[in-house]
mmCIF file with all atom_site columns, N, CA and C in Angstrom:
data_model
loop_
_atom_site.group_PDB
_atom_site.id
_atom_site.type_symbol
_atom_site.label_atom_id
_atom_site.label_alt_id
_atom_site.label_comp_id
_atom_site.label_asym_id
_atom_site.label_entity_id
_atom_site.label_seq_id
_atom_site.pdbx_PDB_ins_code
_atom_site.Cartn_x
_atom_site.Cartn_y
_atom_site.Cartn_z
_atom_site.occupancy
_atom_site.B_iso_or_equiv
_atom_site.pdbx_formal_charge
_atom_site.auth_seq_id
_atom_site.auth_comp_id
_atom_site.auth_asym_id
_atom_site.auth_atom_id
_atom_site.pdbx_PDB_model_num
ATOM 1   N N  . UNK A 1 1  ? 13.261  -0.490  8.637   1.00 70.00 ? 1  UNK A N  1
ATOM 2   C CA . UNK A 1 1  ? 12.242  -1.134  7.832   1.00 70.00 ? 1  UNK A CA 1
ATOM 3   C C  . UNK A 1 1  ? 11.315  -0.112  7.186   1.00 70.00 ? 1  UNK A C  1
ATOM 4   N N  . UNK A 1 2  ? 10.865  0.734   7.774   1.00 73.00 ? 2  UNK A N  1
ATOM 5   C CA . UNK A 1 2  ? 10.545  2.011   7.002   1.00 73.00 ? 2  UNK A CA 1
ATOM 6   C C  . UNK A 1 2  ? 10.605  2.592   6.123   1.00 73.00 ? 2  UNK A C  1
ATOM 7   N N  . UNK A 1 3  ? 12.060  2.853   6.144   1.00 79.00 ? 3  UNK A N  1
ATOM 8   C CA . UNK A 1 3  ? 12.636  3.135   4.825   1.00 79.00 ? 3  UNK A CA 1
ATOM 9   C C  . UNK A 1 3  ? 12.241  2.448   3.907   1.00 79.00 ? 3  UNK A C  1
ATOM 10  N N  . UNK A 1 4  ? 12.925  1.360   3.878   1.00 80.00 ? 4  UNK A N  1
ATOM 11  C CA . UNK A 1 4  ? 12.809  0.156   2.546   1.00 80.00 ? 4  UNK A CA 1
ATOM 12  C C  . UNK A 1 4  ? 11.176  0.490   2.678   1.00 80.00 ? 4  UNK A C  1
ATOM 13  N N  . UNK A 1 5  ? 10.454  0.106   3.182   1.00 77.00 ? 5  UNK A N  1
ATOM 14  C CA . UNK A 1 5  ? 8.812   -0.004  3.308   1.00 77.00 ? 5  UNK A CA 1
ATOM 15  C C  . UNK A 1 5  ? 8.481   1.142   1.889   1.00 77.00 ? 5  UNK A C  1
ATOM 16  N N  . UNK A 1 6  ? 8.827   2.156   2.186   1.00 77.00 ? 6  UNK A N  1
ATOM 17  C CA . UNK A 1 6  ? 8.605   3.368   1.489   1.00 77.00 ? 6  UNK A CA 1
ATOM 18  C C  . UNK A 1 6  ? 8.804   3.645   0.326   1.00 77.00 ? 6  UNK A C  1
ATOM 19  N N  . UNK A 1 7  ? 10.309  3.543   0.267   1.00 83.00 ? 7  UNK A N  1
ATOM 20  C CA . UNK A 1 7  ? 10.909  2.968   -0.814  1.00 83.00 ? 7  UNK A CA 1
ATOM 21  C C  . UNK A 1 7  ? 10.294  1.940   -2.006  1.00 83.00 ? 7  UNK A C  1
ATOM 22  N N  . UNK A 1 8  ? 9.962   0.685   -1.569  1.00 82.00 ? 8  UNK A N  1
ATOM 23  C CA . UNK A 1 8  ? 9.429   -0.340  -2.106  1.00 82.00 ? 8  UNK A CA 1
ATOM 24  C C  . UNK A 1 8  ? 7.903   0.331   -2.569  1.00 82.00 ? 8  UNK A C  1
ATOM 25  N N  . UNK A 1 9  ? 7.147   0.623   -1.608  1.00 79.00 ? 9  UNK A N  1
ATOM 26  C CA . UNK A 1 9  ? 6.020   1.431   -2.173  1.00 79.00 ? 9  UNK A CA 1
ATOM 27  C C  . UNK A 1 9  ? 5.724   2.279   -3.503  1.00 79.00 ? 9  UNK A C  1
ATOM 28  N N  . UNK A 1 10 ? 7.054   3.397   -3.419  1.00 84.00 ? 10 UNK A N  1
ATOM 29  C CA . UNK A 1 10 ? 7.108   4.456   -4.535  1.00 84.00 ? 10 UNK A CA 1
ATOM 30  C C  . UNK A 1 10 ? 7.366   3.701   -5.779  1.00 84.00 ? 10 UNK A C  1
ATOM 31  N N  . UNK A 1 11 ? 8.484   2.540   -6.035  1.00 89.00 ? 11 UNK A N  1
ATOM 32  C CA . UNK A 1 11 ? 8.687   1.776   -6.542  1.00 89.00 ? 11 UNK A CA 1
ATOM 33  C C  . UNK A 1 11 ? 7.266   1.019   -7.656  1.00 89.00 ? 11 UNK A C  1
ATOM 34  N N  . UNK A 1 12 ? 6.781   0.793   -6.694  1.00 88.00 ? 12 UNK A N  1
ATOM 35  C CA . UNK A 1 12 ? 5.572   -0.206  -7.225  1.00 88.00 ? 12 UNK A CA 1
ATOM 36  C C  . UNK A 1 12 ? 4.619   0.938   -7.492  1.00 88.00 ? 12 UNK A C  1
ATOM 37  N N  . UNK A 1 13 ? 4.179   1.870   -6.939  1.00 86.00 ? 13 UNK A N  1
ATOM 38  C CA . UNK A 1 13 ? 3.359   3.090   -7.269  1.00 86.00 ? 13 UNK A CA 1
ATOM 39  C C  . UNK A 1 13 ? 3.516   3.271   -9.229  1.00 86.00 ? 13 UNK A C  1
ATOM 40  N N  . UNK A 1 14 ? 4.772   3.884   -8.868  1.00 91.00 ? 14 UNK A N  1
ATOM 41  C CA . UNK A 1 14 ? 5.246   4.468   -10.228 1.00 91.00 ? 14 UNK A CA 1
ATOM 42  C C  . UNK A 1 14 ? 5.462   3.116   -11.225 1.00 91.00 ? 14 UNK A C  1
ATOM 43  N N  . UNK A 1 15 ? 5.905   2.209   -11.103 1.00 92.00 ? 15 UNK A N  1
ATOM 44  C CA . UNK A 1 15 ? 5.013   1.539   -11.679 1.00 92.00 ? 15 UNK A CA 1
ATOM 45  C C  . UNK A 1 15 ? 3.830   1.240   -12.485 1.00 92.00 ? 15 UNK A C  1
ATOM 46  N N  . UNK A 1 16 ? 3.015   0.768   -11.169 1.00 90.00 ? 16 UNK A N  1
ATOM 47  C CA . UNK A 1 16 ? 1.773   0.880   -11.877 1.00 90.00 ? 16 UNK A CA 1
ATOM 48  C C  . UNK A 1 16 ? 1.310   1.880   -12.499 1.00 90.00 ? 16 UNK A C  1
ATOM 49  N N  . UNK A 1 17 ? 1.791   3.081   -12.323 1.00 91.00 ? 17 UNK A N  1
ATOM 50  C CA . UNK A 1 17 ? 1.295   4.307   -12.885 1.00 91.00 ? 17 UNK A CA 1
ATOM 51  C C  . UNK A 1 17 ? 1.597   4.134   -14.679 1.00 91.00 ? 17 UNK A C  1
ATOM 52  N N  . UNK A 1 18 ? 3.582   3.563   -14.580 1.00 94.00 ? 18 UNK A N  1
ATOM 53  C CA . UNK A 1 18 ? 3.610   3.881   -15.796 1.00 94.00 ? 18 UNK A CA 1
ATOM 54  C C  . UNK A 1 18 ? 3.426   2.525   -17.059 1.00 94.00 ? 18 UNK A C  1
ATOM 55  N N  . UNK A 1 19 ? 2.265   1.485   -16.103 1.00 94.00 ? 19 UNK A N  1
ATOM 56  C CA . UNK A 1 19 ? 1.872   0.831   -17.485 1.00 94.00 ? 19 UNK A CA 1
ATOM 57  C C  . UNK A 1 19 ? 0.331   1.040   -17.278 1.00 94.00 ? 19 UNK A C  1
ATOM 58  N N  . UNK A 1 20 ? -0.095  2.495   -17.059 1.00 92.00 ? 20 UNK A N  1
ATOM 59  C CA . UNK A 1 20 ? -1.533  2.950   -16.843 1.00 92.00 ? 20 UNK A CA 1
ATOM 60  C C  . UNK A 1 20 ? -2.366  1.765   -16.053 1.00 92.00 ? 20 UNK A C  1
ATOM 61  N N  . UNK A 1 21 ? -1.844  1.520   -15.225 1.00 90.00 ? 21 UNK A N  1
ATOM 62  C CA . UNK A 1 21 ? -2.508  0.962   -14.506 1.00 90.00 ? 21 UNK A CA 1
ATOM 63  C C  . UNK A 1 21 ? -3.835  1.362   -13.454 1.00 90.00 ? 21 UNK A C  1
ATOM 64  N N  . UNK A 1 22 ? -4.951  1.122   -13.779 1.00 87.00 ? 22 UNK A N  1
ATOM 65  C CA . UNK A 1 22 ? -6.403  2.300   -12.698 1.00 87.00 ? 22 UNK A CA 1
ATOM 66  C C  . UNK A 1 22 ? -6.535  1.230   -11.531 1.00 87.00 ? 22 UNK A C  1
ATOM 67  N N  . UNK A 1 23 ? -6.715  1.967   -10.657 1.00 83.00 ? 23 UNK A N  1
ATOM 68  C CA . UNK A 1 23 ? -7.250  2.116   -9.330  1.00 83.00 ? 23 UNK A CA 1
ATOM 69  C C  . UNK A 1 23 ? -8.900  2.126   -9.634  1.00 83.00 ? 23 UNK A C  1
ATOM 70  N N  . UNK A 1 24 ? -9.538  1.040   -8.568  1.00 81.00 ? 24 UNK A N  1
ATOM 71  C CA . UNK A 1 24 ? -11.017 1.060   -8.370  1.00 81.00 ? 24 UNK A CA 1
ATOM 72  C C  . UNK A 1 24 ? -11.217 2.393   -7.646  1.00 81.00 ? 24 UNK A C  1
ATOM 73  N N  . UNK A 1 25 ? -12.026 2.410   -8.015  1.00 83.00 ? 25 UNK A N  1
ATOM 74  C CA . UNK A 1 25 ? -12.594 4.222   -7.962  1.00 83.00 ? 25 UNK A CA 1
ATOM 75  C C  . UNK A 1 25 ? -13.319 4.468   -6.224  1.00 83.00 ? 25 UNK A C  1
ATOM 76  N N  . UNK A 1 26 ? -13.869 2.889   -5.881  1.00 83.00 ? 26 UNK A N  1
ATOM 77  C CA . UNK A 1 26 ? -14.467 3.388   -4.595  1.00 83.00 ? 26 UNK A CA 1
ATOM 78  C C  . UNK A 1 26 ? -13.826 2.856   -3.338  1.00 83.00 ? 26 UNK A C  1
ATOM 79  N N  . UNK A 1 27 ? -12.314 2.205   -3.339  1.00 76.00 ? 27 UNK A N  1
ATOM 80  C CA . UNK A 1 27 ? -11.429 1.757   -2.722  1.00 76.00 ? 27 UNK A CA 1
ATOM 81  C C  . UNK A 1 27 ? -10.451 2.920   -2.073  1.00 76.00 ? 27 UNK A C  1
ATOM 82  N N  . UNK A 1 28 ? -10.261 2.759   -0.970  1.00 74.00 ? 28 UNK A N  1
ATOM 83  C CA . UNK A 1 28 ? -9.308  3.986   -0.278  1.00 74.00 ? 28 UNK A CA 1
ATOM 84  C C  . UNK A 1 28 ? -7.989  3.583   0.138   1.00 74.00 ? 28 UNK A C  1
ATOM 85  N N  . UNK A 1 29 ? -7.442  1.974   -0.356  1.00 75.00 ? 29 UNK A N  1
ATOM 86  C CA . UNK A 1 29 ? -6.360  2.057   -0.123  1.00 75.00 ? 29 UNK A CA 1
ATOM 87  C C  . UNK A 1 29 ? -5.979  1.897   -2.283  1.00 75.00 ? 29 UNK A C  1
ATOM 88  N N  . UNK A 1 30 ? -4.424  1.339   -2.037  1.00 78.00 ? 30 UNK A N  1
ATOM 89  C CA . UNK A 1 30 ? -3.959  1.550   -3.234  1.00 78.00 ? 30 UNK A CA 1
ATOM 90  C C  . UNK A 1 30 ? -3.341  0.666   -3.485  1.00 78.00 ? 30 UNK A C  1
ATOM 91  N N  . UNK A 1 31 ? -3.497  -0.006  -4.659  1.00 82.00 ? 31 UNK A N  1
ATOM 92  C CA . UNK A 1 31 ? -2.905  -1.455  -4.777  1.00 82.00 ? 31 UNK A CA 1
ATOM 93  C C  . UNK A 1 31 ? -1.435  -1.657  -4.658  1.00 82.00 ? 31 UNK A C  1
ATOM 94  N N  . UNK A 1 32 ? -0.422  0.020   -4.663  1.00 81.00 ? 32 UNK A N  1
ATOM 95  C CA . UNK A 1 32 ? 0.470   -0.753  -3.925  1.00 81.00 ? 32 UNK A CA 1
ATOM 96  C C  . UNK A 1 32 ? 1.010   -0.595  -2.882  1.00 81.00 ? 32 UNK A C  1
ATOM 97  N N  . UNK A 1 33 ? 0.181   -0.442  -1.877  1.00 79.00 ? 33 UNK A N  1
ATOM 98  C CA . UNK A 1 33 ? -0.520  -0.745  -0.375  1.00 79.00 ? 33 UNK A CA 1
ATOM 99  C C  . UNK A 1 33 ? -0.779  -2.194  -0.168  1.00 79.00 ? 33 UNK A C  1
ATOM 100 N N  . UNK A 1 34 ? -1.229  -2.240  -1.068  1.00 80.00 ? 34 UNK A N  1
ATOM 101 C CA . UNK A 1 34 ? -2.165  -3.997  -0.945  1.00 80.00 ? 34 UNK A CA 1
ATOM 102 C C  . UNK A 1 34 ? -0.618  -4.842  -0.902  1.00 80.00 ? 34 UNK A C  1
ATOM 103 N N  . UNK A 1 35 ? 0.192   -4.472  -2.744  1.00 82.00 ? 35 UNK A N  1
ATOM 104 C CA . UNK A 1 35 ? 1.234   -5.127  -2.403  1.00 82.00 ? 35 UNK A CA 1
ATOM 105 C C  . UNK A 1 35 ? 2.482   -5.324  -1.525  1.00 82.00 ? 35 UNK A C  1
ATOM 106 N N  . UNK A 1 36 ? 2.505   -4.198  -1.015  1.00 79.00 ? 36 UNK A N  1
ATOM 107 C CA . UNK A 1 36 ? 3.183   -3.820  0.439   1.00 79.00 ? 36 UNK A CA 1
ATOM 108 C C  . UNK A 1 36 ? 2.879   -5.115  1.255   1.00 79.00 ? 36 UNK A C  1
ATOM 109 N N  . UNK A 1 37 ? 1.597   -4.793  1.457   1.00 78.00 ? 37 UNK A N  1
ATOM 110 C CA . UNK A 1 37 ? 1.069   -6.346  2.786   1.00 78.00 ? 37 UNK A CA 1
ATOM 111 C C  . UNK A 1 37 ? 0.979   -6.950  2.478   1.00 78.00 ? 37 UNK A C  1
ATOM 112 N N  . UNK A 1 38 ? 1.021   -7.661  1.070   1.00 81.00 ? 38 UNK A N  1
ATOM 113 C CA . UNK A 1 38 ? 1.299   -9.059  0.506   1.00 81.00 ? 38 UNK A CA 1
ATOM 114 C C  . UNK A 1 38 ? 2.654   -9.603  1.106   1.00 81.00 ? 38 UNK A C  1
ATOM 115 N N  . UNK A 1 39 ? 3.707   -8.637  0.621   1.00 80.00 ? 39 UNK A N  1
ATOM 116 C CA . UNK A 1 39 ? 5.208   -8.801  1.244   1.00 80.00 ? 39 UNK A CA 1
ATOM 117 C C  . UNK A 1 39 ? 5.587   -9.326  1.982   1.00 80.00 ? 39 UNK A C  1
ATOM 118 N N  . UNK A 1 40 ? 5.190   -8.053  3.216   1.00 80.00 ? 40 UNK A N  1
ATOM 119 C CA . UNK A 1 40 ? 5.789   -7.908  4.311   1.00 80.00 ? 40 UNK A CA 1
ATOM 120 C C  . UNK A 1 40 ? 4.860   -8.750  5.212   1.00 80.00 ? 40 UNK A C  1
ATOM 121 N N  . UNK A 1 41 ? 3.615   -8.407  5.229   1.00 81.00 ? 41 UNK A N  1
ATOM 122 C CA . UNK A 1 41 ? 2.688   -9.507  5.966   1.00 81.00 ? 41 UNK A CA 1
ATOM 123 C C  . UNK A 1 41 ? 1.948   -10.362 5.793   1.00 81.00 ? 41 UNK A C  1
ATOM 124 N N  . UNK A 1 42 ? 2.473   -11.427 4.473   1.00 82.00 ? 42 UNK A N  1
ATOM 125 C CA . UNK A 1 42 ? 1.679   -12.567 4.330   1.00 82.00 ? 42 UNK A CA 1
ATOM 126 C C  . UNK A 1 42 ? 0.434   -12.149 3.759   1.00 82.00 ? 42 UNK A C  1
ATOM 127 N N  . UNK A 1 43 ? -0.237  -11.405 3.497   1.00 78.00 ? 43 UNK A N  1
ATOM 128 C CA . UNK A 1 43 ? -1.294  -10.752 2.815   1.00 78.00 ? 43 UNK A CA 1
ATOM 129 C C  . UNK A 1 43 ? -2.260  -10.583 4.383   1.00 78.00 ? 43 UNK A C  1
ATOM 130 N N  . UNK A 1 44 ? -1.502  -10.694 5.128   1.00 80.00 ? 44 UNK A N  1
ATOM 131 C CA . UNK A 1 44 ? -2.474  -10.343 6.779   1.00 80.00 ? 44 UNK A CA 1
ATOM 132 C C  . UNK A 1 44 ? -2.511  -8.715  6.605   1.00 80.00 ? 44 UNK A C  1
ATOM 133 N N  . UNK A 1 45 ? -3.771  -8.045  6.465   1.00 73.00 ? 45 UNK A N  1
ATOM 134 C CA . UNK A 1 45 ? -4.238  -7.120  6.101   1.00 73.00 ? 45 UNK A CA 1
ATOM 135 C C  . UNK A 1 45 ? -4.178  -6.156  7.616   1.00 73.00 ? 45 UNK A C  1
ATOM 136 N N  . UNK A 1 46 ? -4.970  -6.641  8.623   1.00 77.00 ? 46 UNK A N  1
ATOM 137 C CA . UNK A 1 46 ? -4.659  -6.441  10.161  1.00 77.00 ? 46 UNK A CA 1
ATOM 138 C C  . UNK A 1 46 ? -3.487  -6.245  10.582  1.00 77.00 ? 46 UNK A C  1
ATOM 139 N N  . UNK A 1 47 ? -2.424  -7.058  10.162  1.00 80.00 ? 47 UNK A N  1
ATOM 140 C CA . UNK A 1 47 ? -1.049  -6.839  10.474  1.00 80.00 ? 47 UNK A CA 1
ATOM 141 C C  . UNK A 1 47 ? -0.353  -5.279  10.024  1.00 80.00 ? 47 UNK A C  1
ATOM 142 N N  . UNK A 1 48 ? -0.620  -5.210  8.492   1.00 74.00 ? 48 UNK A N  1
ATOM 143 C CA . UNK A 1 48 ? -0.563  -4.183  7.969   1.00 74.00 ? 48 UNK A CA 1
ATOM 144 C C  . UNK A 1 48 ? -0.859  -2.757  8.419   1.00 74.00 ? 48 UNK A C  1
ATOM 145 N N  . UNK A 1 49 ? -2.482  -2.762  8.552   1.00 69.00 ? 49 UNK A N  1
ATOM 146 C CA . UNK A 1 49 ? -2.900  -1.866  8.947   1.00 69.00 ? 49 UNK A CA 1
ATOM 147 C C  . UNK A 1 49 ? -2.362  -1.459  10.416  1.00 69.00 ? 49 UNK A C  1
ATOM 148 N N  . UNK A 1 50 ? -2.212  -2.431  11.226  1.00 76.00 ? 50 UNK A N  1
ATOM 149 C CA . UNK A 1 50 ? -1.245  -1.656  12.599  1.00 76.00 ? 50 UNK A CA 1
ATOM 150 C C  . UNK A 1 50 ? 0.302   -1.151  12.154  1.00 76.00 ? 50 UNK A C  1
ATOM 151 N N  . UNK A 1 51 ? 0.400   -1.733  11.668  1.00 75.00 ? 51 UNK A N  1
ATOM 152 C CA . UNK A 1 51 ? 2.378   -1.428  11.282  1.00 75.00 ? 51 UNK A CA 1
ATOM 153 C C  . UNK A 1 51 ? 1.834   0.364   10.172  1.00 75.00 ? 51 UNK A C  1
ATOM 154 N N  . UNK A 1 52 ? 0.719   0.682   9.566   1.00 69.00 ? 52 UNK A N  1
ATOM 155 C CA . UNK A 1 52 ? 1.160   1.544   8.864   1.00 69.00 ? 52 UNK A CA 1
ATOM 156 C C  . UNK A 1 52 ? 0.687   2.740   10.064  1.00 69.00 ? 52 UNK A C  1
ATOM 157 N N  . UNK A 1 53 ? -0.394  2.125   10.882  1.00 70.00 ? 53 UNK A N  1
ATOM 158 C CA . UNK A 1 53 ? -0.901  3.573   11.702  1.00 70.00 ? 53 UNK A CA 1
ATOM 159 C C  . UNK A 1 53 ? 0.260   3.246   12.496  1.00 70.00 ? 53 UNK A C  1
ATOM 160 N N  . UNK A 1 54 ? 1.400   2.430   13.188  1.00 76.00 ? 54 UNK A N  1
ATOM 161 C CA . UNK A 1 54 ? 2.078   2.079   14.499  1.00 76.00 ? 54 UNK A CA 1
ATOM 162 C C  . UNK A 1 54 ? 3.255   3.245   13.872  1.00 76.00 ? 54 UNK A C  1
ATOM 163 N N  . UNK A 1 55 ? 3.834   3.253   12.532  1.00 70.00 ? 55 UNK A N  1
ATOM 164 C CA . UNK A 1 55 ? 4.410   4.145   11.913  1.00 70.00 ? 55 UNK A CA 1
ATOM 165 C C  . UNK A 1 55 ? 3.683   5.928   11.088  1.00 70.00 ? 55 UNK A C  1
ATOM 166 N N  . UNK A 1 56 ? 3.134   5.654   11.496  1.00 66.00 ? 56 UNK A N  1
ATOM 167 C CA . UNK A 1 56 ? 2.148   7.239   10.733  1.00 66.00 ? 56 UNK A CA 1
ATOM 168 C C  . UNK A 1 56 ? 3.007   7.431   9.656   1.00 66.00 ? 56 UNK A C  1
ATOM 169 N N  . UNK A 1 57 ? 2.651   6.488   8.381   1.00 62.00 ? 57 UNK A N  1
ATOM 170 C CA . UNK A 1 57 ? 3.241   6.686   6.979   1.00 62.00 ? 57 UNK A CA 1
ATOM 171 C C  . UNK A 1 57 ? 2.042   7.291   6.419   1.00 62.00 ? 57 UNK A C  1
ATOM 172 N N  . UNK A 1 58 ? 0.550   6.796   7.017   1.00 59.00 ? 58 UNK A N  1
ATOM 173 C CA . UNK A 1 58 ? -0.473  7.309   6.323   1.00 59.00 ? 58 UNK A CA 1
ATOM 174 C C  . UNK A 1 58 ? -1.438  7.677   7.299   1.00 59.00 ? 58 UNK A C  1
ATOM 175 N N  . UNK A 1 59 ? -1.486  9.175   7.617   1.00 53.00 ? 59 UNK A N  1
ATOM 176 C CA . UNK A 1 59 ? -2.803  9.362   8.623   1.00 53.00 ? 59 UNK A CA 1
ATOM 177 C C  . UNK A 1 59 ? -3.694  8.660   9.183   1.00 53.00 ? 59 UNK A C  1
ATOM 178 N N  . UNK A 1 60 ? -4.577  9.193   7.963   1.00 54.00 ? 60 UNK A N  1
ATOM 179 C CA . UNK A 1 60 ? -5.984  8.245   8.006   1.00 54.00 ? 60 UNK A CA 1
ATOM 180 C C  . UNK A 1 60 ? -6.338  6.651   7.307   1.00 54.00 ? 60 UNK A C  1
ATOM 181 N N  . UNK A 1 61 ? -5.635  5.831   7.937   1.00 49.00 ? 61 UNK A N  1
ATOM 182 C CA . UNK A 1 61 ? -5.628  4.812   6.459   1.00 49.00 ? 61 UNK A CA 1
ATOM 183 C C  . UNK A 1 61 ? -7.109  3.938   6.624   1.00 49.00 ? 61 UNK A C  1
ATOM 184 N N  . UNK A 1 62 ? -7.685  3.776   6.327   1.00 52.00 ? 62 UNK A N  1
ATOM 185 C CA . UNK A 1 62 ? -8.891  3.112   6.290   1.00 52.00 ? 62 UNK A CA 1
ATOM 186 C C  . UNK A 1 62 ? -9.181  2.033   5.140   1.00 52.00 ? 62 UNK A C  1
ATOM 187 N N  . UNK A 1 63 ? -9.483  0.908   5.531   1.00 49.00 ? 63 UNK A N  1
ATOM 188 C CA . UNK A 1 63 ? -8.844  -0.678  4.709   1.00 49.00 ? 63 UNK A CA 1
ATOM 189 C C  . UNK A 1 63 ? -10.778 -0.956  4.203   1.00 49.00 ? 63 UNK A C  1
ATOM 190 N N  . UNK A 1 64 ? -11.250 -0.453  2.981   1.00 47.00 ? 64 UNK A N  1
ATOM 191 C CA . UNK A 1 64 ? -12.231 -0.938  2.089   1.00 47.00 ? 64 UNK A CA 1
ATOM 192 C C  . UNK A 1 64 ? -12.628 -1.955  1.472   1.00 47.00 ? 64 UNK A C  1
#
């Protein structure tokens, strides 16, 4: 699940990148983070946040 997880991420990243899509400036996750846990966890944000520290995909992740 990882994989795909990751996968799906870069996916939607680059993406948004390439229809210039901005990021709120004082937010520390990344909207496609957000859409990640829309996905995979029902938009349960808590759920998320354990599955990304339970996997160390992202160090420090801290949910703003």
């Amino acid at each position: 699940m990882v994989d795909k997880t990751v996968s799906i991420y870069v996916f939607f990243d680059d993406l948004l990148k390439s229809i210039n899509h901005r990021e709120h400036e004082k937010r520390k996750t990344t909207d496609a983070e957000i859409i990640i846990a829309a996905q995979y966890f029902s938009g349960n944000i808590e759920s998320s946040i354990s599955f990304v520290k339970s996997t160390l995909l992202i160090s420090d992740f801290t949910f703003t």
